[in-house]
CSV table of C-alpha atoms and ligand atoms in Angstrom, one decimal:
chain,number,residue,atom,x,y,z
A,1,UNK,CA,36.5,100.1,110.6
A,2,UNK,CA,35.4,98.2,113.3
A,3,UNK,CA,36.6,99.1,117.0
A,4,UNK,CA,38.5,96.5,119.4
A,5,UNK,CA,39.4,96.5,122.7
A,6,UNK,CA,42.2,93.9,122.9
A,7,UNK,CA,43.2,93.3,126.7
A,8,UNK,CA,46.8,92.7,127.3
A,9,UNK,CA,46.2,89.6,129.5
A,10,UNK,CA,48.9,91.4,131.7
A,11,UNK,CA,48.1,93.0,135.2
A,12,UNK,CA,46.3,95.9,133.5
A,13,UNK,CA,45.8,96.9,129.8
A,14,UNK,CA,44.1,96.9,126.7
A,15,UNK,CA,44.8,98.0,123.2
A,16,UNK,CA,42.4,99.9,121.2
A,17,UNK,CA,42.4,99.1,117.3
A,18,UNK,CA,40.2,100.0,114.5
A,19,UNK,CA,40.4,104.1,115.4
A,20,UNK,CA,42.2,107.0,113.7
A,21,UNK,CA,42.7,109.6,116.7
A,22,UNK,CA,43.3,112.2,113.9
A,23,UNK,CA,39.4,111.9,113.2
A,24,UNK,CA,37.3,113.6,116.3
A,25,UNK,CA,35.4,110.9,118.1
A,26,UNK,CA,31.0,110.4,118.1
A,27,UNK,CA,29.7,110.6,121.5
A,28,UNK,CA,29.1,107.1,122.0
A,29,UNK,CA,32.7,106.1,121.0
A,30,UNK,CA,33.6,108.5,122.9
A,31,UNK,CA,32.5,107.0,125.9
A,32,UNK,CA,33.3,103.2,125.0
A,33,UNK,CA,36.9,104.7,125.2
A,34,UNK,CA,36.7,106.1,128.7
A,35,UNK,CA,35.0,103.2,130.0
A,36,UNK,CA,37.9,100.9,128.3
A,37,UNK,CA,40.2,103.3,129.9
A,38,UNK,CA,38.4,102.8,133.6
A,39,UNK,CA,38.2,99.5,133.3
A,40,UNK,CA,41.8,98.2,132.3
A,41,UNK,CA,43.5,101.6,133.6
A,42,UNK,CA,46.1,101.9,130.5
A,43,UNK,CA,44.9,102.0,127.1
A,44,UNK,CA,47.2,102.2,123.7
A,45,UNK,CA,46.6,103.1,120.2
A,46,UNK,CA,49.2,101.9,117.6
A,47,UNK,CA,50.1,103.7,114.4
A,48,UNK,CA,48.6,107.1,114.8
A,49,UNK,CA,50.2,110.3,113.2
A,50,UNK,CA,49.4,113.0,115.7
A,51,UNK,CA,50.5,116.3,115.6
A,52,UNK,CA,50.0,118.1,118.8
A,53,UNK,CA,46.5,119.5,117.9
A,54,UNK,CA,45.7,116.4,117.7
A,55,UNK,CA,47.2,115.1,120.4
A,56,UNK,CA,45.5,118.2,123.0
A,57,UNK,CA,41.5,117.2,120.9
A,58,UNK,CA,42.2,113.6,121.9
A,59,UNK,CA,43.0,114.5,125.7
A,60,UNK,CA,40.3,117.1,126.0
A,61,UNK,CA,37.5,114.0,125.9
A,62,UNK,CA,39.1,112.6,129.3
A,63,UNK,CA,39.1,116.2,130.7
A,64,UNK,CA,41.1,119.7,131.0
A,65,UNK,CA,44.6,119.5,130.4
A,66,UNK,CA,46.7,119.6,133.5
A,67,UNK,CA,49.8,122.5,133.5
A,68,UNK,CA,53.3,121.1,132.8
A,69,UNK,CA,54.2,122.5,136.1
A,70,UNK,CA,58.1,122.6,136.1
A,71,UNK,CA,59.5,125.9,137.1
A,72,UNK,CA,60.9,128.1,134.2
A,73,UNK,CA,64.1,127.2,135.1
A,74,UNK,CA,63.6,124.1,133.9
A,75,UNK,CA,62.2,125.4,131.0
A,76,UNK,CA,64.4,125.0,127.4
A,77,UNK,CA,63.4,125.9,123.6
A,78,UNK,CA,61.7,123.0,122.7
A,79,UNK,CA,59.4,124.1,125.7
A,80,UNK,CA,59.0,127.6,124.3
A,81,UNK,CA,55.7,128.6,121.9
A,82,UNK,CA,54.3,125.6,123.3
A,83,UNK,CA,50.7,124.7,124.6
A,84,UNK,CA,51.2,124.9,128.6
A,85,UNK,CA,50.0,121.4,128.6
A,86,UNK,CA,52.9,119.9,126.8
A,87,UNK,CA,55.9,118.7,127.9
A,88,UNK,CA,58.7,116.7,125.8
A,89,UNK,CA,60.4,113.3,127.3
A,90,UNK,CA,63.3,113.0,125.5
A,91,UNK,CA,67.2,112.7,125.6
A,92,UNK,CA,67.8,114.3,122.3
A,93,UNK,CA,70.2,116.9,123.2
A,94,UNK,CA,71.1,120.3,121.0
A,95,UNK,CA,74.2,121.9,122.0
A,96,UNK,CA,74.8,119.4,124.7
A,97,UNK,CA,71.4,120.1,126.5
A,98,UNK,CA,68.5,117.5,126.7
A,99,UNK,CA,66.1,119.2,124.8
A,100,UNK,CA,63.1,117.7,126.9
A,101,UNK,CA,62.5,116.2,130.6
A,102,UNK,CA,63.9,113.3,131.9
A,103,UNK,CA,66.3,112.7,129.7
A,104,UNK,CA,68.1,109.3,130.4
A,105,UNK,CA,68.1,106.0,131.9
A,106,UNK,CA,65.3,104.1,134.4
A,107,UNK,CA,63.0,105.9,136.0
A,108,UNK,CA,61.3,104.3,139.3
A,109,UNK,CA,57.8,103.7,140.2
A,110,UNK,CA,56.2,106.7,140.5
A,111,UNK,CA,52.5,108.9,139.9
A,112,UNK,CA,52.7,112.1,138.0
A,113,UNK,CA,52.6,115.2,139.9
A,114,UNK,CA,52.0,113.1,143.0
A,115,UNK,CA,54.0,116.1,144.5
A,116,UNK,CA,50.9,118.0,144.0
A,117,UNK,CA,47.9,118.2,146.4
A,118,UNK,CA,45.7,117.9,143.2
A,119,UNK,CA,47.1,115.0,141.3
A,120,UNK,CA,46.7,115.2,137.4
A,121,UNK,CA,44.2,111.9,136.8
A,122,UNK,CA,45.2,110.6,133.2
A,123,UNK,CA,48.7,111.3,131.7
A,124,UNK,CA,48.9,110.9,127.5
A,125,UNK,CA,52.0,109.9,126.0
A,126,UNK,CA,52.5,109.8,122.1
A,127,UNK,CA,55.8,108.1,121.0
A,128,UNK,CA,57.8,110.1,118.4
A,129,UNK,CA,60.9,108.5,117.8
A,130,UNK,CA,62.0,105.5,119.7
A,131,UNK,CA,65.0,103.4,120.6
A,132,UNK,CA,65.6,99.8,119.1
A,133,UNK,CA,65.4,98.5,122.2
A,134,UNK,CA,65.0,99.1,126.0
A,135,UNK,CA,62.8,102.3,127.3
A,136,UNK,CA,59.6,100.1,127.7
A,137,UNK,CA,57.4,101.4,130.0
A,138,UNK,CA,56.0,99.4,133.3
A,139,UNK,CA,52.3,100.0,134.3
A,140,UNK,CA,51.5,98.1,137.8
A,141,UNK,CA,48.2,98.2,138.9
A,142,UNK,CA,47.1,99.3,142.1
A,143,UNK,CA,43.6,98.2,143.1
A,144,UNK,CA,45.2,94.4,142.8
A,145,UNK,CA,48.4,95.3,144.5
A,146,UNK,CA,46.1,96.6,147.0
A,147,UNK,CA,43.7,93.4,146.9
A,148,UNK,CA,46.7,91.8,147.4
A,149,UNK,CA,48.4,92.8,150.5
A,150,UNK,CA,47.9,91.5,154.0
A,151,UNK,CA,44.6,92.1,155.7
A,152,UNK,CA,46.6,93.3,159.1
A,153,UNK,CA,48.7,96.0,156.6
A,154,UNK,CA,45.4,97.2,155.3
A,155,UNK,CA,43.7,97.9,158.5
A,156,UNK,CA,46.9,99.5,160.3
A,157,UNK,CA,47.4,102.0,157.8
A,158,UNK,CA,43.6,102.6,156.5
A,159,UNK,CA,43.4,106.0,157.6
A,160,UNK,CA,47.0,107.1,157.4
A,161,UNK,CA,48.5,109.8,155.1
A,162,UNK,CA,51.9,109.5,153.4
A,163,UNK,CA,54.1,112.4,153.0
A,164,UNK,CA,55.1,112.4,149.1
A,165,UNK,CA,58.0,114.9,147.8
A,166,UNK,CA,60.1,114.7,144.9
A,167,UNK,CA,62.3,116.7,143.1
A,168,UNK,CA,62.2,117.4,139.3
A,169,UNK,CA,64.1,115.4,137.0
A,170,UNK,CA,65.3,113.3,139.2
A,171,UNK,CA,64.4,109.1,137.8
A,172,UNK,CA,65.9,107.4,140.4
A,173,UNK,CA,65.8,107.8,144.0
A,174,UNK,CA,69.4,108.1,145.6
A,175,UNK,CA,68.9,110.4,148.7
A,176,UNK,CA,66.6,109.5,151.9
A,177,UNK,CA,64.8,112.6,151.7
A,178,UNK,CA,64.5,115.7,149.2
A,179,UNK,CA,66.1,118.7,149.9
A,180,UNK,CA,66.3,120.9,147.1
A,181,UNK,CA,65.2,124.4,147.5
A,182,UNK,CA,62.3,123.9,144.5
A,183,UNK,CA,61.5,120.6,145.9
A,184,UNK,CA,57.4,120.1,146.0
A,185,UNK,CA,55.6,118.0,148.4
A,186,UNK,CA,52.1,116.9,149.4
A,187,UNK,CA,50.4,114.4,152.4
A,188,UNK,CA,48.1,111.9,150.2
A,189,UNK,CA,46.0,108.8,151.6
A,190,UNK,CA,47.8,105.4,151.5
A,191,UNK,CA,44.7,103.9,150.5
A,192,UNK,CA,42.8,106.0,147.7
A,193,UNK,CA,39.3,105.2,146.7
A,194,UNK,CA,38.9,106.0,143.0
A,195,UNK,CA,36.0,108.7,142.4
A,196,UNK,CA,34.4,106.9,139.3
A,197,UNK,CA,34.9,103.4,140.1
A,198,UNK,CA,34.7,103.3,143.7
A,199,UNK,CA,37.8,100.7,143.6
A,200,UNK,CA,40.2,101.5,146.1
A,201,UNK,CA,44.0,100.9,145.2
A,202,UNK,CA,47.3,101.8,146.9
A,203,UNK,CA,48.7,105.4,146.5
A,204,UNK,CA,52.1,105.1,147.6
A,205,UNK,CA,55.3,105.3,145.5
A,206,UNK,CA,59.0,104.4,145.9
A,207,UNK,CA,60.1,107.8,143.6
A,208,UNK,CA,58.1,110.1,145.6
A,209,UNK,CA,56.8,108.8,148.7
A,210,UNK,CA,59.4,109.6,151.8
A,211,UNK,CA,57.3,108.6,154.9
A,212,UNK,CA,53.8,107.9,156.1
A,213,UNK,CA,52.9,109.9,158.5
A,214,UNK,CA,52.6,109.0,162.3
A,215,UNK,CA,55.0,106.0,162.3
A,216,UNK,CA,58.1,105.4,163.7
A,217,UNK,CA,61.2,105.9,161.1
A,218,UNK,CA,61.0,101.9,161.1
A,219,UNK,CA,57.8,101.1,161.2
A,220,UNK,CA,57.1,103.4,158.0
A,221,UNK,CA,59.5,102.2,156.0
A,222,UNK,CA,59.9,98.2,156.8
A,223,UNK,CA,55.7,99.0,155.4
A,224,UNK,CA,56.7,100.9,152.4
A,225,UNK,CA,59.4,98.4,151.2
A,226,UNK,CA,57.1,95.6,151.7
A,227,UNK,CA,54.3,97.8,149.7
A,228,UNK,CA,57.2,98.8,146.8
A,229,UNK,CA,58.1,95.0,146.7
A,230,UNK,CA,54.9,94.2,145.9
A,231,UNK,CA,54.1,97.0,143.1
A,232,UNK,CA,57.0,95.7,141.3
A,233,UNK,CA,55.5,92.1,140.8
A,234,UNK,CA,55.4,91.0,137.6
A,235,UNK,CA,51.4,89.6,138.3
A,236,UNK,CA,50.4,93.7,138.9
A,237,UNK,CA,52.2,94.9,135.9
A,238,UNK,CA,52.0,95.4,132.2
A,239,UNK,CA,55.1,95.9,130.1
A,240,UNK,CA,54.7,98.4,127.1
A,241,UNK,CA,57.1,98.0,124.4
A,242,UNK,CA,57.0,100.9,122.3
A,243,UNK,CA,56.6,101.9,118.4
A,244,UNK,CA,57.0,105.0,117.1
A,245,UNK,CA,53.2,106.0,116.1
A,246,UNK,CA,52.0,104.3,119.7
A,247,UNK,CA,49.4,106.7,122.1
A,248,UNK,CA,49.1,105.7,125.7
A,249,UNK,CA,46.6,107.1,128.4
A,250,UNK,CA,46.6,105.8,131.8
A,251,UNK,CA,44.8,106.3,134.8
A,252,UNK,CA,47.0,108.2,137.5
A,253,UNK,CA,44.4,107.5,140.1
A,254,UNK,CA,45.2,103.9,140.3
A,255,UNK,CA,47.9,103.0,138.6
A,256,UNK,CA,51.9,103.0,138.8
A,257,UNK,CA,54.5,103.3,135.9
A,258,UNK,CA,58.4,102.9,135.5
A,259,UNK,CA,60.9,103.1,132.6
A,260,UNK,CA,63.6,100.8,131.8
A,261,UNK,CA,67.3,101.8,130.7
A,262,UNK,CA,67.7,102.5,127.0
A,263,UNK,CA,70.7,102.7,125.4
A,264,UNK,CA,71.9,106.6,125.4
A,265,UNK,CA,73.0,106.9,121.6
A,266,UNK,CA,70.0,106.5,120.3
A,267,UNK,CA,66.8,109.3,120.5
A,268,UNK,CA,64.3,108.7,122.4
A,269,UNK,CA,61.3,111.6,121.7
A,270,UNK,CA,57.8,111.4,122.9
A,271,UNK,CA,55.1,114.1,123.6
A,272,UNK,CA,53.4,114.2,127.5
A,273,UNK,CA,49.9,115.6,127.9
A,274,UNK,CA,48.3,115.3,131.3
A,275,UNK,CA,44.2,115.6,132.3
A,276,UNK,CA,43.6,117.5,135.9
A,277,UNK,CA,42.6,116.0,138.4
A,278,UNK,CA,41.4,116.6,142.1
A,279,UNK,CA,42.7,115.9,145.8
A,280,UNK,CA,42.7,112.3,146.4
A,281,UNK,CA,40.1,110.8,148.7
A,282,UNK,CA,40.8,108.7,151.4
A,283,UNK,CA,39.6,104.9,151.4
A,284,UNK,CA,39.4,105.3,154.8
A,285,UNK,CA,36.4,108.0,155.0
B,301,FE2,FE1,56.1,109.6,135.0
């Protein structure tokens, strides 16, 4: 089979055709896929039939699988007896309880694991069951958002860090500050340099970034709102319409993702495995 990389033509993303991910990849092909991922930020493969072991094998071409960080109180039946890195995103309920994390509805733009000091560099999602409409994932290219920001704003925020927090399970933030005892938080540069591509990207997001440190609340909110609005602009985004059998991997260092709403009476089940990463490097260095 001939391997093809087909860009989506949107703000980021490419489809890779001609690969059955159940088969091990040659070093050359693994490198080609890795490079396509660095270039396009989000890559996806359609019509895959992946068991958990196949999914884990694919993830290893990108690095070590990252831990599923939810506290034990949030782990439920389906999570028991699984590899530590595996998480299910699902609205399916057994005995009234969702079998996976983040079950229903819309989810704001965010970076996975940005509430931790070290960010998981990649996330993979494999679609097992998908509703007939809705539930698309939207990816926003943060290199492009950085490029498009006004120079004055870039200069003003170049050396700044932002306070980033999260309460597990939140999909739409409806309070000004997270305050749950099990909340997680970390400080991160507003703009980061990608350790592999050298590109600069915006590293704040509307679900988790609460404040730019060292600015007044008013100024911080104004800057953040301006950036969040740009991150939502369609010119920077790719909207992925899921099909069962899709495997996606995206780069958390230079993209954000959000989820569209979908019907609650239809089943949605995806398997997620992340890849460990490092502490974000400030673009000011
Ligand atoms: Fe996510």
